[in-house]
Coordinates of C-alpha atoms (C1' of nucleotides) in Angstrom, one line a residue:
Chain A
M1 CA 0.0 0.0 0.0
A2 CA 2.7 2.4 1.0
A3 CA 4.6 1.0 -1.9
R4 CA 1.7 1.7 -4.2
E5 CA 1.5 5.3 -2.9
Q6 CA 5.1 5.9 -3.5
R7 CA 4.8 4.5 -7.0
Q8 CA 2.0 6.9 -7.6
V9 CA 4.2 9.8 -6.5
T10 CA 6.8 9.0 -9.2
S11 CA 4.6 7.6 -11.9
D12 CA 1.0 8.2 -11.0
A13 CA -0.5 5.2 -12.7
G14 CA -0.5 1.5 -12.9
L15 CA 2.0 -0.2 -15.1
T16 CA 1.0 -1.1 -18.7
K17 CA 3.0 -2.3 -21.6
Q18 CA 2.6 1.1 -23.2
R19 CA 4.0 2.9 -20.2
V20 CA 6.9 0.5 -19.9
V21 CA 7.9 0.8 -23.5
A22 CA 7.3 4.6 -23.6
E23 CA 9.5 5.1 -20.5
A24 CA 12.2 2.8 -22.0
I25 CA 12.3 5.0 -25.1
K26 CA 12.6 8.1 -22.9
L27 CA 15.4 6.4 -21.0
A28 CA 17.2 5.3 -24.2
D29 CA 16.9 8.8 -25.6
R30 CA 18.6 10.2 -22.5
E31 CA 21.2 7.5 -21.8
G32 CA 21.5 5.4 -24.9
V33 CA 20.7 1.7 -25.1
E34 CA 23.6 0.7 -22.9
G35 CA 22.2 2.8 -20.2
L36 CA 18.8 1.2 -20.5
S37 CA 18.8 -1.6 -17.9
M38 CA 15.8 -3.4 -16.6
R39 CA 16.6 -2.2 -13.1
Q40 CA 17.0 1.4 -14.1
L41 CA 13.9 1.3 -16.2
A42 CA 12.0 -0.2 -13.2
R43 CA 13.4 2.5 -10.9
E44 CA 12.2 5.1 -13.4
L45 CA 8.7 3.6 -13.3
G46 CA 8.8 3.4 -9.5
A47 CA 8.5 -0.4 -9.6
G48 CA 10.6 -3.4 -8.9
A49 CA 12.8 -4.8 -11.6
M50 CA 10.9 -8.1 -11.9
S51 CA 7.6 -6.4 -12.3
L52 CA 8.5 -5.4 -15.8
Y53 CA 8.5 -9.0 -16.9
H54 CA 4.7 -9.1 -16.6
Y55 CA 4.5 -6.7 -19.5
V56 CA 7.5 -7.7 -21.6
P57 CA 9.0 -11.2 -21.9
N58 CA 12.6 -10.1 -21.8
R59 CA 14.9 -7.2 -22.7
E60 CA 15.2 -8.2 -26.3
K61 CA 11.4 -8.1 -26.8
L62 CA 11.4 -4.8 -25.1
L63 CA 13.8 -3.4 -27.6
D64 CA 11.7 -4.8 -30.4
A65 CA 8.7 -3.1 -29.0
M66 CA 10.6 0.2 -28.7
I67 CA 11.7 0.0 -32.3
D68 CA 8.2 -0.5 -33.4
I69 CA 7.0 2.5 -31.5
V70 CA 9.7 4.5 -33.2
F71 CA 8.3 3.4 -36.6
E72 CA 4.9 4.5 -35.5
E73 CA 6.2 8.0 -35.1
I74 CA 7.2 8.1 -38.8
E75 CA 4.7 10.0 -41.0
L76 CA 3.2 7.8 -43.7
P77 CA 3.4 9.2 -47.3
P78 CA 0.3 11.2 -47.7
E79 CA -2.1 10.5 -50.6
G80 CA -3.3 13.1 -53.0
T81 CA 0.0 14.6 -54.0
D82 CA 2.7 13.6 -56.5
W83 CA 4.8 10.6 -55.4
Q84 CA 7.9 12.7 -54.9
S85 CA 6.3 15.1 -52.5
A86 CA 4.7 12.2 -50.6
M87 CA 8.0 10.3 -50.3
R88 CA 10.0 13.3 -49.5
R89 CA 7.6 14.1 -46.7
S90 CA 7.7 10.6 -45.3
S91 CA 11.5 10.3 -45.6
V92 CA 12.1 13.7 -43.9
S93 CA 9.9 12.6 -41.1
A94 CA 11.8 9.3 -40.8
R95 CA 15.1 11.2 -40.6
Q96 CA 13.8 13.4 -37.9
V97 CA 12.5 10.4 -35.9
F98 CA 15.9 8.7 -36.1
A99 CA 17.6 11.9 -35.1
R100 CA 15.4 12.0 -32.1
H101 CA 16.1 8.4 -31.2
P102 CA 19.6 7.7 -32.4
W103 CA 19.8 4.4 -30.6
A104 CA 17.1 3.0 -32.9
I105 CA 19.4 2.9 -36.0
G106 CA 22.1 0.8 -34.2
L107 CA 19.5 -1.5 -32.8
M108 CA 17.9 -2.4 -36.1
D109 CA 20.7 -4.6 -37.4
S110 CA 20.2 -7.3 -34.8
R111 CA 16.4 -7.4 -35.1
T112 CA 15.5 -9.5 -38.0
S113 CA 11.7 -9.5 -38.0
P114 CA 9.9 -6.2 -38.6
G115 CA 7.2 -5.1 -36.2
S116 CA 3.7 -4.2 -37.2
A117 CA 4.3 -0.5 -37.5
H118 CA 7.3 -1.2 -39.6
L119 CA 5.2 -3.4 -41.9
R120 CA 2.5 -0.8 -42.1
H121 CA 5.0 1.8 -43.1
R122 CA 6.5 -0.3 -45.8
E123 CA 3.0 -1.1 -47.1
A124 CA 2.1 2.5 -47.3
V125 CA 5.4 3.4 -49.1
T126 CA 5.0 0.5 -51.5
A127 CA 1.4 1.6 -52.2
C128 CA 2.5 5.1 -52.9
L129 CA 5.2 3.9 -55.4
R130 CA 2.9 1.5 -57.1
R131 CA 0.2 4.1 -57.5
A132 CA 2.8 6.4 -59.0
G133 CA 3.4 4.0 -61.8
F134 CA 6.4 2.0 -60.6
S135 CA 6.3 -1.7 -61.5
V136 CA 6.3 -4.2 -58.7
L137 CA 10.1 -4.9 -59.1
M138 CA 10.9 -1.2 -59.6
A139 CA 8.9 -0.3 -56.5
T140 CA 11.1 -2.8 -54.6
H141 CA 14.2 -1.2 -55.9
A142 CA 13.0 2.3 -55.1
N143 CA 12.0 1.1 -51.6
W144 CA 15.4 -0.2 -50.9
L145 CA 17.1 2.9 -52.3
L146 CA 15.0 5.4 -50.4
D147 CA 15.3 3.4 -47.1
S148 CA 19.0 3.2 -47.6
V149 CA 19.2 7.0 -48.0
V150 CA 17.2 7.4 -44.8
Y151 CA 19.1 4.8 -42.8
G152 CA 22.5 5.8 -44.2
Y153 CA 22.2 9.4 -43.5
A154 CA 20.7 8.7 -40.1
L155 CA 23.6 6.4 -39.3
Q156 CA 26.2 8.9 -40.4
E157 CA 24.5 11.6 -38.5
A158 CA 24.6 9.5 -35.4
N159 CA 28.4 9.1 -35.8
L160 CA 29.0 12.8 -36.0
P161 CA 30.9 14.0 -32.9
F162 CA 28.7 17.1 -32.9
D163 CA 25.0 17.7 -33.0
T164 CA 24.4 21.1 -34.6
A165 CA 26.0 23.2 -37.3
D166 CA 27.0 25.8 -34.6
E167 CA 28.7 23.2 -32.5
F168 CA 30.6 22.0 -35.5
A169 CA 31.7 25.6 -36.3
D170 CA 32.8 26.0 -32.7
M171 CA 34.9 23.0 -32.5
A172 CA 36.2 22.6 -36.1
E173 CA 39.1 24.9 -36.0
D174 CA 40.4 23.8 -32.6
V175 CA 39.6 20.1 -32.6
Y176 CA 38.8 18.6 -36.0
L177 CA 41.1 20.4 -38.3
P178 CA 44.2 19.6 -36.3
Q179 CA 43.3 15.9 -36.7
L180 CA 43.5 16.3 -40.4
P181 CA 47.0 17.7 -41.1
P182 CA 47.2 18.9 -44.7
G183 CA 50.2 16.7 -45.3
E184 CA 48.5 13.5 -44.6
F185 CA 44.9 14.4 -45.5
P186 CA 45.0 17.2 -47.9
Y187 CA 41.5 16.7 -49.4
L188 CA 39.8 16.1 -46.1
N189 CA 41.5 19.1 -44.6
E190 CA 40.3 21.2 -47.6
S191 CA 36.8 19.8 -47.1
A192 CA 36.6 20.4 -43.4
A193 CA 37.9 24.0 -43.8
A194 CA 35.4 24.7 -46.6
L195 CA 32.6 23.3 -44.4
V196 CA 33.5 25.6 -41.6
T197 CA 33.0 28.7 -43.7
A198 CA 30.0 27.3 -45.7
G199 CA 28.2 26.1 -42.6
Y200 CA 27.1 22.6 -42.0
D201 CA 23.6 21.2 -41.6
P202 CA 23.0 17.4 -41.7
A203 CA 19.4 18.0 -42.5
E204 CA 20.3 19.9 -45.6
E205 CA 22.8 17.3 -46.5
F206 CA 20.1 14.7 -46.2
I207 CA 17.7 16.6 -48.5
F208 CA 20.4 16.9 -51.1
G209 CA 20.8 13.1 -51.3
L210 CA 17.1 12.4 -51.0
D211 CA 16.1 14.7 -53.8
L212 CA 18.8 13.3 -56.0
A213 CA 17.5 9.8 -55.4
L214 CA 13.9 10.9 -56.0
A215 CA 14.9 12.6 -59.3
A216 CA 16.9 9.6 -60.4
L217 CA 13.9 7.3 -59.8
E218 CA 11.4 9.5 -61.7
P219 CA 12.2 8.3 -65.2
L220 CA 11.9 4.7 -64.0
R221 CA 8.1 5.0 -63.6
D222 CA 5.8 3.5 -66.2
P223 CA 3.7 6.1 -68.0
A224 CA 0.6 6.8 -66.0
Chain B
M1 CA 55.3 -23.0 -18.2
A2 CA 52.6 -25.6 -18.5
A3 CA 50.2 -22.7 -19.0
R4 CA 52.4 -21.3 -21.8
E5 CA 52.5 -24.7 -23.5
Q6 CA 48.8 -25.0 -23.4
R7 CA 48.5 -21.5 -24.7
Q8 CA 50.7 -22.5 -27.6
V9 CA 48.5 -25.5 -28.3
T10 CA 45.5 -23.3 -28.9
S11 CA 47.1 -20.2 -30.2
D12 CA 50.8 -20.9 -30.9
A13 CA 52.2 -17.4 -30.4
G14 CA 52.5 -14.6 -27.9
L15 CA 49.8 -12.1 -27.5
T16 CA 49.9 -9.0 -29.6
K17 CA 47.4 -6.2 -30.1
Q18 CA 46.9 -7.4 -33.7
R19 CA 46.2 -11.0 -32.6
V20 CA 43.8 -9.8 -30.0
V21 CA 41.9 -7.6 -32.4
A22 CA 41.9 -10.2 -35.2
E23 CA 40.6 -12.9 -32.9
A24 CA 38.0 -10.5 -31.6
I25 CA 36.8 -10.0 -35.2
K26 CA 36.6 -13.7 -35.8
L27 CA 34.6 -14.2 -32.6
A28 CA 32.2 -11.3 -33.5
D29 CA 31.8 -12.8 -37.0
R30 CA 30.8 -16.1 -35.4
E31 CA 28.8 -14.9 -32.4
G32 CA 27.9 -11.3 -32.9
V33 CA 29.0 -8.4 -30.7
E34 CA 26.9 -9.6 -27.8
G35 CA 28.8 -12.9 -27.8
L36 CA 32.1 -11.1 -27.7
S37 CA 33.1 -10.9 -24.1
M38 CA 36.5 -10.2 -22.8
R39 CA 36.5 -13.6 -21.0
Q40 CA 35.4 -15.5 -24.0
L41 CA 37.9 -13.7 -26.2
A42 CA 40.7 -14.5 -23.7
R43 CA 39.6 -18.2 -23.7
E44 CA 39.8 -18.2 -27.5
L45 CA 43.4 -16.9 -27.2
G46 CA 44.3 -19.3 -24.5
A47 CA 44.9 -16.5 -22.1
G48 CA 43.5 -15.1 -18.9
A49 CA 40.9 -12.4 -19.2
M50 CA 42.9 -9.7 -17.6
S51 CA 45.8 -10.3 -19.9
L52 CA 43.9 -8.6 -22.7
Y53 CA 44.1 -5.3 -20.9
H54 CA 47.8 -5.1 -21.7
Y55 CA 47.0 -4.8 -25.3
V56 CA 43.7 -2.9 -25.2
P57 CA 42.6 -0.4 -22.6
N58 CA 39.1 -1.6 -22.4
R59 CA 36.3 -3.2 -24.4
E60 CA 35.1 0.0 -26.0
K61 CA 38.6 0.6 -27.4
L62 CA 38.8 -2.9 -28.6
L63 CA 35.6 -2.4 -30.6
D64 CA 37.1 0.8 -32.0
A65 CA 40.1 -1.1 -33.1
M66 CA 38.0 -3.8 -34.6
I67 CA 36.0 -1.3 -36.7
D68 CA 39.2 0.2 -37.9
I69 CA 40.5 -3.2 -39.1
V70 CA 37.2 -3.6 -40.9
F71 CA 37.8 -0.3 -42.7
E72 CA 41.2 -1.5 -43.7
E73 CA 39.7 -4.4 -45.5
I74 CA 37.8 -2.0 -47.8
E75 CA 39.4 -1.5 -51.2
L76 CA 40.3 2.1 -51.9
P77 CA 39.1 3.6 -55.2
P78 CA 41.8 2.8 -57.7
E79 CA 43.4 5.6 -59.7
G80 CA 43.6 5.6 -63.5
T81 CA 40.0 4.9 -64.3
D82 CA 36.9 7.1 -64.6
W83 CA 35.5 8.1 -61.2
Q84 CA 32.4 6.0 -61.5
S85 CA 34.3 2.8 -62.0
A86 CA 36.6 3.7 -59.2
M87 CA 33.8 4.5 -56.8
R88 CA 31.8 1.5 -57.8
R89 CA 34.7 -0.7 -57.1
S90 CA 35.3 0.7 -53.7
S91 CA 31.7 0.7 -52.8
V92 CA 31.1 -2.8 -53.9
S93 CA 34.1 -3.8 -51.8
A94 CA 32.7 -2.0 -48.8
R95 CA 29.4 -3.7 -49.1
Q96 CA 31.1 -7.1 -49.2
V97 CA 33.1 -6.2 -46.1
F98 CA 30.1 -5.2 -44.2
A99 CA 28.3 -8.3 -45.3
R100 CA 31.2 -10.3 -43.9
H101 CA 31.2 -8.4 -40.6
P102 CA 27.5 -7.5 -40.1
W103 CA 28.2 -6.5 -36.5
A104 CA 30.3 -3.6 -37.7
I105 CA 27.4 -1.6 -39.1
G106 CA 25.5 -1.7 -35.8
L107 CA 28.6 -0.7 -33.9
M108 CA 29.3 2.4 -35.9
D109 CA 26.6 4.6 -34.5
S110 CA 28.0 4.7 -31.0
R111 CA 31.6 5.4 -32.1
T112 CA 31.9 9.0 -32.8
S113 CA 35.6 9.5 -33.8
P114 CA 36.8 7.7 -36.9
G115 CA 39.9 5.6 -36.8
S116 CA 42.9 6.0 -39.0
A117 CA 41.8 3.5 -41.7
H118 CA 38.5 5.2 -41.8
L119 CA 40.1 8.5 -42.4
R120 CA 42.4 7.1 -45.0
H121 CA 39.5 5.7 -46.8
R122 CA 37.6 9.0 -46.7
E123 CA 40.7 10.8 -47.9
A124 CA 41.1 8.5 -50.9
V125 CA 37.4 8.8 -51.8
T126 CA 37.4 12.5 -51.6
A127 CA 40.6 12.7 -53.7
C128 CA 38.9 10.5 -56.3
L129 CA 35.9 12.8 -56.4
R130 CA 37.9 16.0 -56.5
R131 CA 40.1 14.8 -59.3
A132 CA 36.9 13.8 -61.2
G133 CA 35.9 17.5 -61.2
F134 CA 33.6 17.8 -58.2
S135 CA 33.8 21.0 -56.3
V136 CA 34.8 20.8 -52.6
L137 CA 31.2 21.1 -51.4
M138 CA 29.8 18.8 -54.1
A139 CA 32.4 16.2 -53.2
T140 CA 31.2 16.3 -49.7
H141 CA 27.6 15.9 -50.9
A142 CA 28.7 12.9 -53.0
N143 CA 30.6 11.4 -50.2
W144 CA 27.6 11.5 -47.9
L145 CA 25.3 10.1 -50.5
L146 CA 27.6 7.2 -51.5
D147 CA 28.4 6.3 -48.0
S148 CA 24.7 6.4 -47.2
V149 CA 24.0 4.0 -50.0
V150 CA 26.7 1.6 -48.7
Y151 CA 25.7 1.8 -45.1
G152 CA 22.0 1.8 -45.8
Y153 CA 22.0 -1.3 -48.0
A154 CA 24.4 -3.0 -45.6
L155 CA 22.1 -2.2 -42.7
Q156 CA 19.0 -3.4 -44.5
E157 CA 20.8 -6.5 -45.6
A158 CA 21.8 -7.2 -42.0
N159 CA 18.1 -7.1 -41.1
L160 CA 17.0 -9.7 -43.5
P161 CA 16.0 -12.8 -41.8
F162 CA 17.7 -14.9 -44.6
D163 CA 21.2 -14.8 -46.0
T164 CA 20.9 -15.9 -49.6
A165 CA 18.5 -15.8 -52.5
D166 CA 17.9 -19.5 -52.2
E167 CA 17.2 -19.4 -48.6
F168 CA 14.6 -16.6 -49.3
A169 CA 13.0 -18.7 -52.0
D170 CA 12.8 -21.7 -49.7
M171 CA 11.1 -19.9 -46.8
A172 CA 9.1 -17.3 -48.6
E173 CA 6.0 -19.3 -49.4
D174 CA 5.8 -21.0 -46.0
V175 CA 7.0 -18.4 -43.7
Y176 CA 7.0 -14.8 -45.1
L177 CA 4.0 -14.7 -47.3
P178 CA 1.6 -15.9 -44.6
Q179 CA 2.8 -12.9 -42.5
L180 CA 1.6 -10.6 -45.2
P181 CA -2.0 -11.4 -45.7
P182 CA -3.3 -9.8 -48.9
G183 CA -6.2 -8.2 -47.0
E184 CA -3.9 -6.2 -44.7
F185 CA -0.8 -5.8 -46.8
P186 CA -1.9 -6.1 -50.5
Y187 CA 1.1 -4.4 -51.9
L188 CA 3.7 -6.1 -49.7
N189 CA 2.2 -9.4 -50.5
E190 CA 2.3 -8.7 -54.2
S191 CA 6.0 -7.6 -53.9
A192 CA 7.0 -10.6 -51.9
A193 CA 5.3 -13.0 -54.3
A194 CA 6.9 -11.3 -57.3
L195 CA 10.3 -11.6 -55.6
V196 CA 9.9 -15.3 -55.1
T197 CA 9.5 -15.9 -58.8
A198 CA 12.0 -13.2 -59.9
G199 CA 14.6 -14.3 -57.5
Y200 CA 16.3 -12.1 -55.0
D201 CA 19.9 -11.0 -54.6
P202 CA 20.8 -8.3 -52.1
A203 CA 24.1 -7.7 -54.0
E204 CA 22.2 -6.9 -57.2
E205 CA 19.8 -4.8 -55.3
F206 CA 22.8 -2.8 -54.0
I207 CA 24.3 -2.4 -57.5
F208 CA 21.0 -0.9 -58.7
G209 CA 21.0 1.8 -56.1
L210 CA 24.7 2.5 -56.3
D211 CA 24.6 2.9 -60.1
L212 CA 21.6 5.1 -59.9
A213 CA 23.4 7.3 -57.4
L214 CA 26.6 7.4 -59.5
A215 CA 24.6 8.4 -62.6
A216 CA 22.7 11.1 -60.7
L217 CA 26.0 12.6 -59.5
E218 CA 27.6 12.6 -62.9
P219 CA 26.1 15.9 -64.2
L220 CA 27.1 17.6 -61.0
R221 CA 30.8 17.6 -61.9
D222 CA 32.5 20.7 -63.1
P223 CA 33.7 20.3 -66.7
A224 CA 37.2 18.8 -66.7
Chain C
dC1 C1' 73.3 -10.3 -7.3
dG2 C1' 70.1 -6.7 -7.0
dT3 C1' 66.8 -3.7 -9.4
dA4 C1' 63.6 -2.4 -12.7
dC5 C1' 60.4 -3.5 -16.1
dT6 C1' 57.1 -6.2 -18.7
dA7 C1' 53.6 -9.6 -19.3
dT8 C1' 50.5 -12.6 -17.1
dC9 C1' 46.6 -13.5 -14.4
dG10 C1' 43.8 -14.6 -9.7
dT11 C1' 40.6 -12.4 -7.0
dA12 C1' 37.0 -9.5 -6.0
dC13 C1' 33.4 -5.8 -6.7
dG14 C1' 29.5 -4.0 -8.6
dT15 C1' 26.1 -4.5 -12.4
dC16 C1' 23.5 -7.0 -15.5
dG17 C1' 19.4 -10.2 -17.3
dT18 C1' 16.3 -13.1 -15.4
dA19 C1' 14.5 -17.9 -13.1
dC20 C1' 12.0 -19.1 -9.2
dG21 C1' 8.9 -18.7 -5.9
dA22 C1' 6.5 -15.9 -2.3
dT23 C1' 2.9 -12.7 -1.4
dA24 C1' -1.0 -9.9 -1.3
dG25 C1' -5.1 -8.2 -3.2
dA26 C1' -9.3 -8.8 -6.3
dG27 C1' -12.8 -11.5 -8.1
dT28 C1' -16.0 -15.4 -7.9
dG29 C1' -18.8 -19.2 -6.4
dT30 C1' -20.9 -21.2 -2.5
Chain D
dA1 C1' -18.5 -15.7 5.7
dC2 C1' -15.1 -18.6 3.5
dA3 C1' -12.3 -21.0 0.1
dC4 C1' -10.6 -20.7 -4.2
dT5 C1' -8.2 -18.9 -8.2
dC6 C1' -6.1 -15.3 -10.9
dT7 C1' -3.3 -11.3 -11.5
dA8 C1' 0.3 -8.2 -10.4
dT9 C1' 4.1 -7.3 -7.6
dC10 C1' 8.7 -8.1 -6.2
dG11 C1' 12.7 -10.2 -3.0
dT12 C1' 16.3 -13.3 -3.6
dA13 C1' 19.7 -15.6 -5.9
dC14 C1' 22.6 -17.3 -9.9
dG15 C1' 25.8 -17.0 -13.4
dA16 C1' 28.1 -13.8 -16.6
dC17 C1' 29.9 -9.5 -17.5
dG18 C1' 33.7 -5.4 -17.4
dT19 C1' 37.5 -4.3 -15.0
dA20 C1' 40.3 -2.3 -10.6
dC21 C1' 43.9 -3.9 -7.8
dG22 C1' 47.7 -6.2 -6.6
dA23 C1' 50.6 -10.5 -6.9
dT24 C1' 53.7 -13.0 -9.5
dA25 C1' 57.2 -14.7 -12.5
dG26 C1' 60.3 -14.0 -16.3
dT27 C1' 63.7 -10.9 -18.6
dA28 C1' 67.2 -7.1 -19.0
dC29 C1' 70.6 -4.6 -17.4
dG30 C1' 73.5 -2.4 -13.8

DNA sequence: CGTACTATCGTACGTCGTACGATAGAGTGT
DNA sequence: ACACTCTATCGTACGACGTACGATAGTACG
């Protein structure tokens, strides 16, 4: 009873699978996946560690569930516009989601069966492409390519040692450029120096690649 | 002395950083990163767990070193051909390497500072692009896009629940198609069915996306 | 024959995922 | 009222993990 009251102080509701998974995502956003332990998560929820196992069979399944919630956050390609606008919108949304949950990208490669939100997303994307006049096989190609662009940029972005363009500009001259001596890395040094003056925005970088891919796919549609 | 003899039976040489890292990669290839523990790795080397710490400061640094060896395996873009052939060759090599070491992709997102092999690779790629007539900024764009294609396809490939085209064909009808009922996922069902008959090769899928990206970048070069 | 240095590793601590079983409350039938 | 079952909660404990600390033994050099 006292325990329940204390639980209510920190979390003010009974445990549910949704609450467990949602809190796990919050925790992973804050601390990374390595910082997400069952004990810590339980503490966050004001519960005992073993209580979680009534809502989630084990940590792996919890991670699966977290990934699927992440996919739920991705906007589906809207109907009623041209396919490029629709796919751009969905892809931009996906990139934002993965930027918000950087742990999700690294988690994906060990999880081999897609969750239901993932499947729903894929279905909507495929529908959009097919309706735009891509053949079945070409829609598959386009799907792979566009997903690669999203995942690839998200992965590279997660690797960056800085988060914003400003942060990059701040640290570039003192920290990054010295690691790229012109003798050993003339081209990288030149690039880094140019980026300092030009500014640097991963989101714009992504749009460049995405639009190039979309434009390259355009002529591969069958005539509508 | 007896211990040393036994060590020599299983590993026949003194410990070195190279040997430790190489064995760690072999172990990760076999068991995945989660299966790579310091104790297991030491056992594999016929040594005590703590002995590893004379060659590697901790597990994180070991993972960094492993990633860098992986980058060393990637072929650099050769000089003396057109830029597209050179980049295609290097990218295909990179995809093969990541297919051989699937754990490497998932590891990258937590490692923020590139190792020396990674830097050397980026330098060579940038050099290739700059010599082909891309401006400094355009070379950066191209670099991001091409890396995204490599990482993105590698990541998706690592997610596939099957490894080869044959294995897909074997399991598709019994396992995958039933998970995609035509009522709920008409388009995905159609795609999967088409892929069963058309055959399915991730390597070809990659080439499609890569060549599309290369072709899309071609007109962005400055005149040579 | 010391004296210093390097490589090896045994032990121990704190943390992890989680199996097992205890408990307590709620619901239901009599 | 009581017995029963069901659900949710969690304390305890086990084996594996990364690794700090300090002991040891072998080698190099004065």
